[in-house]
Amino acid sequence: MSLSFGILGFLNYKPMSGYDIAKAFESSLQFFWHAQNSHIYLELKKLEKKGYICGETVIQSDRPNKKIFSITETGKKGFMNWLAEGAGEEATQFKSSFLMKVFFGGNMTPAQSTDMLRKFKTDCEAYIKKMEDTPKSIDKYGYNKESYQTMYWQFTVDFGYSFIKNCIEWAERCIGKLENINEQYPKEN
Amino acid sequence: MSLSFGILGFLNYKPMSGYDIAKAFESSLQFFWHAQNSHIYLELKKLEKKGYICGETVIQSDRPNKKIFSITETGKKGFMNWLAEGAGEEATQFKSSFLMKVFFGGNMTPAQSTDMLRKFKTDCEAYIKKMEDTPKSIDKYGYNKESYQTMYWQFTVDFGYSFIKNCIEWAERCIGKLENINEQYPKEN
DNA sequence: AGGCTCATGTAACCGGTTACATGATTAT
DNA sequence: ATAATCATGTAACCGGTTACATGAGCCT
């Protein structure tokens, strides 16, 4: 469902091929909506069937042929309606199997759970680095760069940063508490 | 996948019926893993088939009969292995269709996107209230309350709080920036 | 020769959601 | 009466993942 709106959103900027869309996802939406390229092609077919987009094959001599998709008026309406729906309840929902593991952490040894949290922290730090490398490639796509469009992209980047920083601080607090306990009851470890 | 480990985790504390498990989810894991009761019953069947749990029907005179499930040794092993895997890459992944809407916010009027962010903020505040009411019911279940088990529950609660607070602060920042722009270009609104 | 980028798909599977279906007992 | 709690399921669907499959052209 959401993937199709992501595709529509990109095609609303300009016509693109499935390959282009996959690239666009990778350098932006990826951080909060991962898209498999196989899934993108499937969704493009569905959207075409629905009349939301239409595709046109472009013959290329130097590269493999490609199919360029454009958004239709119906597609635009569908996309705008989705936007107009605004924030749903799912927005506050944070689904995480990792937190489920933390929840059941009492079944691990303190050493095990501390390791898990440390690994999580390291992963978060790696994630920040990955994010830092990405804005440059967003610029590369630069649809309507002049407009206030980019401000919204910045909002999502800002969210990502503060989310990850928050994760790191949380992990540090947890590790700290676990270390305290190990000092108090060294034999339990 | 994760649901089944959530079920195993609860049954690892003590034998329970499907109904009990559903209640347990509602008052704890719910905040980062929502479980439909229909899904729980399906998963219980699968786990039984797999030999991870075994069920026994209990005939009740005052209430409808129920089926109490216990975790087997195989089930315990499976659960412990899952825990031992530690934090995966998915832990840092934050999937959100709401952020996708924000990303495409440039297609809305500033008034529309401001409303969306304000709604999000209100939803977050409501979520905090919901969380504040829940710890009491976690106590009600109180498996191994004496042990350091509860510390891990507290970790997840802590995560939830700081996550939502972070969301609220982010939304305020965004709203502030949008209001600035409206002041600069009042006719665009 | 080997690896990268460009380019597009199919098939099987699976976790999870939605809707539907039933029915007893207890408390107000 | 009627609402709430206790109690368990089935069937259809669907969004998304994983694995598989192919192949041209470019750069080193």
Short mmCIF file of C-alpha atoms (C1' of nucleotides) in Angstrom, two decimals:
data_model
loop_
_atom_site.label_atom_id
_atom_site.label_comp_id
_atom_site.label_asym_id
_atom_site.label_seq_id
_atom_site.Cartn_x
_atom_site.Cartn_y
_atom_site.Cartn_z
CA MET A 1 0.00 0.00 0.00
CA SER A 2 2.52 2.58 1.13
CA LEU A 3 5.02 1.53 -1.48
CA SER A 4 2.58 2.42 -4.24
CA PHE A 5 2.16 5.91 -2.82
CA GLY A 6 5.90 6.30 -2.61
CA ILE A 7 6.12 5.43 -6.29
CA LEU A 8 3.30 7.83 -7.13
CA GLY A 9 5.07 10.52 -5.14
CA PHE A 10 8.22 10.19 -7.18
CA LEU A 11 6.36 10.02 -10.48
CA ASN A 12 4.54 13.17 -9.43
CA TYR A 13 7.91 14.95 -9.60
CA LYS A 14 8.78 13.60 -13.02
CA PRO A 15 8.43 10.47 -15.22
CA MET A 16 10.80 7.67 -14.27
CA SER A 17 11.64 4.05 -14.98
CA GLY A 18 11.40 1.29 -12.37
CA TYR A 19 15.13 1.40 -12.10
CA ASP A 20 15.11 5.16 -11.46
CA ILE A 21 12.47 4.75 -8.78
CA ALA A 22 14.50 2.07 -7.05
CA LYS A 23 17.48 4.44 -7.01
CA ALA A 24 15.36 7.28 -5.70
CA PHE A 25 14.11 5.09 -2.85
CA GLU A 26 17.63 4.07 -1.97
CA SER A 27 18.82 7.61 -1.55
CA SER A 28 15.92 8.99 0.43
CA LEU A 29 12.81 7.09 1.50
CA GLN A 30 14.95 4.06 2.24
CA PHE A 31 15.47 5.26 5.79
CA PHE A 32 11.87 4.78 6.74
CA TRP A 33 10.52 2.64 3.92
CA HIS A 34 12.68 0.02 2.33
CA ALA A 35 11.72 -1.08 -1.20
CA GLN A 36 12.86 -4.21 -2.98
CA ASN A 37 13.26 -3.59 -6.69
CA SER A 38 11.27 -6.73 -7.48
CA HIS A 39 8.44 -5.27 -5.45
CA ILE A 40 8.65 -1.95 -7.26
CA TYR A 41 8.17 -3.64 -10.63
CA LEU A 42 5.17 -5.56 -9.31
CA GLU A 43 3.62 -2.41 -7.91
CA LEU A 44 4.21 -0.53 -11.17
CA LYS A 45 2.17 -3.16 -12.97
CA LYS A 46 -0.65 -2.87 -10.48
CA LEU A 47 -0.67 0.91 -10.71
CA GLU A 48 -0.77 0.77 -14.48
CA LYS A 49 -3.69 -1.65 -14.39
CA LYS A 50 -5.48 0.71 -12.05
CA GLY A 51 -4.89 3.62 -14.43
CA TYR A 52 -2.84 5.59 -11.93
CA ILE A 53 0.23 5.60 -14.15
CA CYS A 54 1.03 4.84 -17.77
CA GLY A 55 4.21 3.39 -19.17
CA GLU A 56 5.98 3.89 -22.45
CA THR A 57 8.88 1.83 -23.72
CA VAL A 58 11.99 3.77 -24.66
CA ILE A 59 14.38 2.03 -27.04
CA GLN A 60 18.01 2.66 -26.26
CA SER A 61 20.95 1.66 -28.41
CA ASP A 62 23.76 2.03 -25.88
CA ARG A 63 21.83 0.49 -22.95
CA PRO A 64 19.02 -1.98 -22.39
CA ASN A 65 15.60 -0.62 -23.29
CA LYS A 66 13.54 0.83 -20.49
CA LYS A 67 9.98 1.68 -19.65
CA ILE A 68 9.25 5.22 -18.51
CA PHE A 69 6.16 5.70 -16.35
CA SER A 70 4.16 8.89 -15.97
CA ILE A 71 1.46 9.68 -13.44
CA THR A 72 -2.07 10.18 -14.79
CA GLU A 73 -4.68 12.64 -13.56
CA THR A 74 -6.41 9.79 -11.69
CA GLY A 75 -3.09 8.89 -10.15
CA LYS A 76 -2.51 12.45 -9.02
CA LYS A 77 -5.92 12.52 -7.38
CA GLY A 78 -5.24 9.24 -5.61
CA PHE A 79 -1.91 10.51 -4.37
CA MET A 80 -3.34 13.81 -3.18
CA ASN A 81 -6.15 12.05 -1.34
CA TRP A 82 -3.64 9.89 0.44
CA LEU A 83 -1.69 12.97 1.50
CA ALA A 84 -4.85 14.73 2.60
CA GLU A 85 -5.73 11.85 4.93
CA GLY A 86 -2.99 13.18 7.18
CA ALA A 87 -1.44 11.39 10.13
CA GLY A 88 -3.13 8.13 11.07
CA GLU A 89 -2.89 6.22 14.30
CA GLU A 90 -0.13 4.07 12.89
CA ALA A 91 2.17 7.12 13.01
CA THR A 92 2.74 6.74 16.75
CA GLN A 93 3.14 2.97 16.48
CA PHE A 94 6.68 1.76 16.75
CA LYS A 95 6.99 -1.91 15.82
CA SER A 96 10.22 -3.55 16.88
CA SER A 97 11.23 -7.15 17.40
CA PHE A 98 14.41 -5.85 19.01
CA LEU A 99 12.45 -4.27 21.86
CA MET A 100 10.66 -7.58 22.24
CA LYS A 101 14.03 -9.16 22.87
CA VAL A 102 14.85 -6.47 25.40
CA PHE A 103 11.50 -7.10 27.07
CA PHE A 104 12.46 -10.73 27.58
CA GLY A 105 16.02 -9.79 28.49
CA GLY A 106 15.65 -11.29 31.95
CA ASN A 107 16.06 -14.70 30.36
CA MET A 108 19.56 -13.86 29.20
CA THR A 109 22.62 -13.45 31.36
CA PRO A 110 23.45 -9.80 32.14
CA ALA A 111 26.58 -10.23 30.00
CA GLN A 112 24.48 -11.39 27.06
CA SER A 113 21.98 -8.56 27.28
CA THR A 114 24.74 -5.99 27.74
CA ASP A 115 26.38 -7.28 24.58
CA MET A 116 23.11 -7.03 22.74
CA LEU A 117 22.67 -3.40 23.78
CA ARG A 118 26.25 -2.57 22.91
CA LYS A 119 25.78 -4.09 19.47
CA PHE A 120 22.63 -2.05 19.07
CA LYS A 121 24.51 1.13 19.96
CA THR A 122 27.26 0.34 17.46
CA ASP A 123 24.65 -0.33 14.76
CA CYS A 124 23.04 3.02 15.52
CA GLU A 125 26.35 4.79 15.14
CA ALA A 126 26.94 3.05 11.82
CA TYR A 127 23.47 4.12 10.76
CA ILE A 128 24.26 7.76 11.46
CA LYS A 129 27.31 7.52 9.24
CA LYS A 130 25.20 6.02 6.49
CA MET A 131 22.75 8.89 6.82
CA GLU A 132 25.52 11.45 6.69
CA ASP A 133 26.62 10.10 3.34
CA THR A 134 23.15 10.18 1.83
CA PRO A 135 22.03 13.84 1.64
CA LYS A 136 24.50 14.38 -1.18
CA SER A 137 22.73 11.86 -3.34
CA ILE A 138 19.35 13.39 -2.55
CA ASP A 139 20.71 16.61 -4.05
CA LYS A 140 21.67 14.64 -7.12
CA TYR A 141 18.01 13.88 -7.79
CA GLY A 142 17.01 17.39 -6.82
CA TYR A 143 13.43 17.59 -8.02
CA ASN A 144 12.16 21.18 -7.60
CA LYS A 145 15.21 21.96 -5.60
CA GLU A 146 14.37 25.64 -5.54
CA SER A 147 11.00 25.25 -3.89
CA TYR A 148 10.30 24.64 -0.24
CA GLN A 149 10.13 20.95 -1.10
CA THR A 150 13.57 20.37 0.37
CA MET A 151 12.41 21.63 3.75
CA TYR A 152 10.20 18.57 4.08
CA TRP A 153 13.05 16.29 3.14
CA GLN A 154 15.02 17.99 5.86
CA PHE A 155 12.21 17.27 8.31
CA THR A 156 12.52 13.55 7.68
CA VAL A 157 16.31 13.69 7.93
CA ASP A 158 15.95 15.60 11.20
CA PHE A 159 13.59 12.92 12.45
CA GLY A 160 16.03 10.20 11.56
CA TYR A 161 18.90 11.90 13.34
CA SER A 162 17.08 12.65 16.54
CA PHE A 163 15.57 9.17 16.54
CA ILE A 164 18.95 7.48 16.30
CA LYS A 165 20.57 9.81 18.79
CA ASN A 166 17.76 9.03 21.17
CA CYS A 167 18.39 5.31 20.63
CA ILE A 168 22.05 5.72 21.47
CA GLU A 169 21.33 7.66 24.65
CA TRP A 170 18.77 5.06 25.69
CA ALA A 171 21.21 2.21 25.07
CA GLU A 172 23.83 3.99 27.17
CA ARG A 173 21.37 4.41 30.03
CA CYS A 174 20.48 0.71 29.90
CA ILE A 175 24.09 -0.42 29.75
CA GLY A 176 24.88 1.83 32.68
CA LYS A 177 22.14 0.28 34.79
CA LEU A 178 23.24 -3.23 33.89
CA GLU A 179 26.82 -2.44 34.86
CA ASN A 180 25.67 -1.11 38.22
CA ILE A 181 23.91 -4.37 38.91
CA ASN A 182 26.94 -6.40 37.94
CA GLU A 183 28.97 -4.43 40.47
CA GLN A 184 26.44 -5.07 43.20
CA TYR A 185 26.03 -8.77 42.49
CA PRO A 186 29.18 -9.84 40.70
CA LYS A 187 28.37 -13.52 41.15
CA GLU A 188 25.14 -13.34 39.15
CA ASN A 189 27.06 -12.62 36.01
CA MET B 1 7.80 -14.85 13.21
CA SER B 2 8.21 -12.36 16.03
CA LEU B 3 4.73 -13.03 17.31
CA SER B 4 5.57 -16.66 17.92
CA PHE B 5 8.59 -15.68 20.01
CA GLY B 6 6.47 -13.28 21.98
CA ILE B 7 4.10 -16.14 22.75
CA LEU B 8 6.99 -18.42 23.68
CA GLY B 9 8.37 -15.71 25.92
CA PHE B 10 5.15 -15.49 27.89
CA LEU B 11 4.74 -19.25 28.11
CA ASN B 12 8.29 -19.40 29.38
CA TYR B 13 7.08 -17.51 32.45
CA LYS B 14 4.12 -19.80 33.05
CA PRO B 15 1.46 -21.83 31.20
CA MET B 16 -1.31 -19.74 29.72
CA SER B 17 -4.36 -19.89 27.47
CA GLY B 18 -4.63 -18.01 24.19
CA TYR B 19 -6.87 -15.57 25.92
CA ASP B 20 -4.33 -14.98 28.68
CA ILE B 21 -1.60 -14.38 26.13
CA ALA B 22 -3.73 -11.85 24.30
CA LYS B 23 -4.24 -9.99 27.57
CA ALA B 24 -0.55 -10.12 28.35
CA PHE B 25 0.27 -8.62 24.96
CA GLU B 26 -2.25 -5.85 25.44
CA SER B 27 -0.72 -4.72 28.69
CA SER B 28 2.92 -4.81 27.70
CA LEU B 29 4.33 -5.85 24.32
CA GLN B 30 1.46 -4.06 22.61
CA PHE B 31 3.47 -0.85 22.49
CA PHE B 32 5.99 -2.26 20.07
CA TRP B 33 4.28 -5.36 18.78
CA HIS B 34 0.56 -5.45 18.29
CA ALA B 35 -1.10 -8.87 18.28
CA GLN B 36 -4.53 -9.71 16.96
CA ASN B 37 -6.14 -12.43 19.04
CA SER B 38 -7.08 -14.33 15.89
CA HIS B 39 -3.42 -14.34 14.98
CA ILE B 40 -2.42 -15.60 18.40
CA TYR B 41 -4.66 -18.64 18.07
CA LEU B 42 -3.24 -19.41 14.63
CA GLU B 43 0.29 -19.13 15.93
CA LEU B 44 -0.47 -21.36 18.92
CA LYS B 45 -1.56 -24.08 16.53
CA LYS B 46 1.62 -23.75 14.50
CA LEU B 47 3.79 -23.84 17.61
CA GLU B 48 2.00 -26.93 18.85
CA LYS B 49 2.52 -28.66 15.51
CA LYS B 50 6.18 -27.78 15.71
CA GLY B 51 6.44 -29.29 19.18
CA TYR B 52 7.42 -25.99 20.79
CA ILE B 53 4.41 -25.97 23.06
CA CYS B 54 1.75 -28.43 24.18
CA GLY B 55 -1.84 -27.69 25.01
CA GLU B 56 -4.22 -29.27 27.47
CA THR B 57 -7.96 -28.61 27.65
CA VAL B 58 -9.26 -27.49 31.01
CA ILE B 59 -12.96 -28.04 31.63
CA GLN B 60 -14.57 -25.23 33.56
CA SER B 61 -18.09 -25.23 34.95
CA ASP B 62 -18.46 -21.54 35.66
CA ARG B 63 -16.79 -20.36 32.44
CA PRO B 64 -16.22 -21.63 28.89
CA ASN B 65 -13.59 -24.34 28.69
CA LYS B 66 -10.09 -23.26 27.85
CA LYS B 67 -6.86 -24.68 26.53
CA ILE B 68 -3.74 -24.12 28.61
CA PHE B 69 -0.44 -24.19 26.75
CA SER B 70 2.95 -25.01 28.23
CA ILE B 71 6.36 -24.54 26.66
CA THR B 72 8.35 -27.71 25.90
CA GLU B 73 12.09 -28.20 26.18
CA THR B 74 12.38 -27.80 22.41
CA GLY B 75 10.39 -24.61 22.67
CA LYS B 76 12.67 -23.28 25.37
CA LYS B 77 15.69 -23.99 23.23
CA GLY B 78 14.12 -22.23 20.25
CA PHE B 79 13.28 -19.23 22.37
CA MET B 80 16.74 -19.01 23.90
CA ASN B 81 18.37 -19.26 20.50
CA TRP B 82 16.26 -16.38 19.28
CA LEU B 83 17.32 -14.30 22.26
CA ALA B 84 20.96 -15.26 21.78
CA GLU B 85 20.89 -13.96 18.19
CA GLY B 86 20.93 -10.51 19.71
CA ALA B 87 20.20 -7.25 17.91
CA GLY B 88 19.82 -7.58 14.16
CA GLU B 89 20.01 -4.89 11.53
CA GLU B 90 16.27 -4.45 11.62
CA ALA B 91 16.65 -2.91 15.10
CA THR B 92 17.78 0.42 13.68
CA GLN B 93 15.15 0.36 10.94
CA PHE B 94 12.23 2.66 11.52
CA LYS B 95 9.43 1.99 9.07
CA SER B 96 6.83 4.71 8.85
CA SER B 97 4.27 5.62 6.22
CA PHE B 98 3.72 8.84 8.15
CA LEU B 99 7.28 10.00 7.45
CA MET B 100 6.65 9.15 3.81
CA LYS B 101 3.80 11.63 3.88
CA VAL B 102 6.06 14.22 5.48
CA PHE B 103 8.65 13.55 2.79
CA PHE B 104 6.09 14.43 0.13
CA GLY B 105 4.77 17.31 2.22
CA GLY B 106 5.73 19.84 -0.45
CA ASN B 107 2.69 18.72 -2.42
CA MET B 108 0.36 19.90 0.32
CA THR B 109 -0.40 23.48 1.27
CA PRO B 110 1.58 24.68 4.32
CA ALA B 111 -1.71 24.82 6.21
CA GLN B 112 -2.41 21.18 5.40
CA SER B 113 1.01 19.94 6.43
CA THR B 114 0.95 22.01 9.61
CA ASP B 115 -2.37 20.43 10.50
CA MET B 116 -0.94 17.01 9.86
CA LEU B 117 2.00 17.67 12.18
CA ARG B 118 -0.26 19.13 14.84
CA LYS B 119 -2.46 16.04 14.67
CA PHE B 120 0.62 13.87 15.01
CA LYS B 121 1.69 15.80 18.10
CA THR B 122 -1.74 15.40 19.68
CA ASP B 123 -1.70 11.68 18.92
CA CYS B 124 1.70 11.41 20.60
CA GLU B 125 0.40 13.13 23.70
CA ALA B 126 -2.56 10.76 23.80
CA TYR B 127 -0.14 7.87 23.44
CA ILE B 128 1.84 9.00 26.49
CA LYS B 129 -1.33 9.02 28.54
CA LYS B 130 -2.14 5.52 27.37
CA MET B 131 1.33 4.40 28.40
CA GLU B 132 1.01 6.01 31.80
CA ASP B 133 -2.08 3.93 32.49
CA THR B 134 -0.46 0.65 31.51
CA PRO B 135 2.38 -0.09 33.97
CA LYS B 136 -0.20 -0.87 36.64
CA SER B 137 -1.57 -3.73 34.58
CA ILE B 138 1.93 -5.06 33.91
CA ASP B 139 2.28 -5.39 37.68
CA LYS B 140 -0.95 -7.36 37.71
CA TYR B 141 0.68 -10.08 35.65
CA GLY B 142 3.85 -9.83 37.69
CA TYR B 143 5.83 -12.88 36.57
CA ASN B 144 8.95 -13.21 38.71
CA LYS B 145 8.35 -9.75 40.03
CA GLU B 146 11.09 -10.12 42.59
CA SER B 147 13.83 -10.80 40.06
CA TYR B 148 15.60 -8.30 37.88
CA GLN B 149 13.13 -9.19 35.14
CA THR B 150 11.20 -5.97 35.72
CA MET B 151 14.28 -3.92 34.96
CA TYR B 152 14.07 -5.02 31.33
CA TRP B 153 10.40 -4.15 31.18
CA GLN B 154 11.39 -0.74 32.46
CA PHE B 155 13.94 -0.46 29.67
CA THR B 156 11.23 -0.88 27.06
CA VAL B 157 8.96 1.58 28.84
CA ASP B 158 11.83 4.04 28.99
CA PHE B 159 12.37 3.59 25.28
CA GLY B 160 8.74 4.24 24.57
CA TYR B 161 8.68 7.43 26.62
CA SER B 162 11.81 8.94 25.18
CA PHE B 163 10.74 7.96 21.67
CA ILE B 164 7.40 9.72 21.98
CA LYS B 165 8.89 12.75 23.69
CA ASN B 166 11.37 12.96 20.86
CA CYS B 167 8.50 12.81 18.35
CA ILE B 168 6.72 15.67 20.09
CA GLU B 169 9.82 17.86 20.12
CA TRP B 170 10.45 17.10 16.46
CA ALA B 171 6.87 17.98 15.53
CA GLU B 172 7.21 21.27 17.40
CA ARG B 173 10.38 22.12 15.53
CA CYS B 174 8.72 21.39 12.20
CA ILE B 175 5.60 23.38 13.03
CA GLY B 176 7.80 26.28 14.11
CA LYS B 177 9.66 26.29 10.81
CA LEU B 178 6.42 26.12 8.84
CA GLU B 179 4.99 29.06 10.79
CA ASN B 180 8.10 31.10 10.05
CA ILE B 181 7.62 30.53 6.37
CA ASN B 182 4.00 31.50 6.54
CA GLU B 183 5.00 34.79 8.11
CA GLN B 184 7.53 35.45 5.39
CA TYR B 185 5.22 34.55 2.51
CA PRO B 186 1.70 35.01 3.87
CA LYS B 187 0.16 34.81 0.41
CA GLU B 188 1.42 31.32 -0.25
CA ASN B 189 -0.82 29.89 2.43
"C1'" DA C 1 38.56 -11.68 -18.13
"C1'" DG C 2 35.94 -9.77 -14.43
"C1'" DG C 3 33.17 -6.62 -12.19
"C1'" DC C 4 30.00 -2.80 -12.27
"C1'" DT C 5 25.96 -0.29 -13.87
"C1'" DC C 6 21.82 -0.47 -16.37
"C1'" DA C 7 17.46 -2.83 -16.83
"C1'" DT C 8 13.31 -5.92 -15.94
"C1'" DG C 9 10.96 -9.25 -14.31
"C1'" DT C 10 8.59 -14.28 -12.21
"C1'" DA C 11 7.23 -17.63 -8.55
"C1'" DA C 12 6.84 -19.27 -4.13
"C1'" DC C 13 6.14 -18.10 0.25
"C1'" DC C 14 4.84 -16.00 4.59
"C1'" DG C 15 3.61 -12.97 8.35
"C1'" DG C 16 -0.01 -10.38 9.49
"C1'" DT C 17 -4.75 -8.05 8.94
"C1'" DT C 18 -9.74 -7.91 8.38
"C1'" DA C 19 -13.92 -9.76 8.60
"C1'" DC C 20 -16.69 -13.14 10.15
"C1'" DA C 21 -18.67 -16.57 13.53
"C1'" DT C 22 -20.13 -18.44 18.02
"C1'" DG C 23 -21.55 -18.80 22.67
"C1'" DA C 24 -21.41 -19.23 27.77
"C1'" DT C 25 -21.37 -16.69 32.26
"C1'" DT C 26 -21.32 -12.64 35.26
"C1'" DA C 27 -22.26 -8.11 36.75
"C1'" DT C 28 -25.18 -3.93 36.52
"C1'" DA D 1 -32.41 -6.48 29.39
"C1'" DT D 2 -27.76 -5.55 28.14
"C1'" DA D 3 -23.12 -4.91 28.45
"C1'" DA D 4 -18.80 -6.83 29.72
"C1'" DT D 5 -15.76 -10.59 30.39
"C1'" DC D 6 -14.29 -15.12 29.18
"C1'" DA D 7 -13.12 -18.11 25.40
"C1'" DT D 8 -11.83 -19.94 20.64
"C1'" DG D 9 -11.55 -20.08 16.26
"C1'" DT D 10 -12.01 -19.94 10.33
"C1'" DA D 11 -11.43 -17.87 5.65
"C1'" DA D 12 -10.07 -14.60 2.48
"C1'" DC D 13 -6.90 -11.46 1.46
"C1'" DC D 14 -2.75 -8.73 0.88
"C1'" DG D 15 1.60 -6.36 1.37
"C1'" DG D 16 6.03 -7.55 1.36
"C1'" DT D 17 10.25 -10.76 1.26
"C1'" DT D 18 13.35 -14.16 -0.78
"C1'" DA D 19 15.08 -16.54 -4.26
"C1'" DC D 20 15.62 -17.05 -8.83
"C1'" DA D 21 16.45 -15.67 -13.73
"C1'" DT D 22 18.33 -12.97 -17.60
"C1'" DG D 23 21.14 -10.11 -20.33
"C1'" DA D 24 23.29 -5.99 -22.64
"C1'" DG D 25 27.02 -2.60 -22.47
"C1'" DC D 26 30.96 -0.18 -20.14
"C1'" DC D 27 35.23 0.28 -17.70
"C1'" DT D 28 39.68 -1.43 -15.99
#
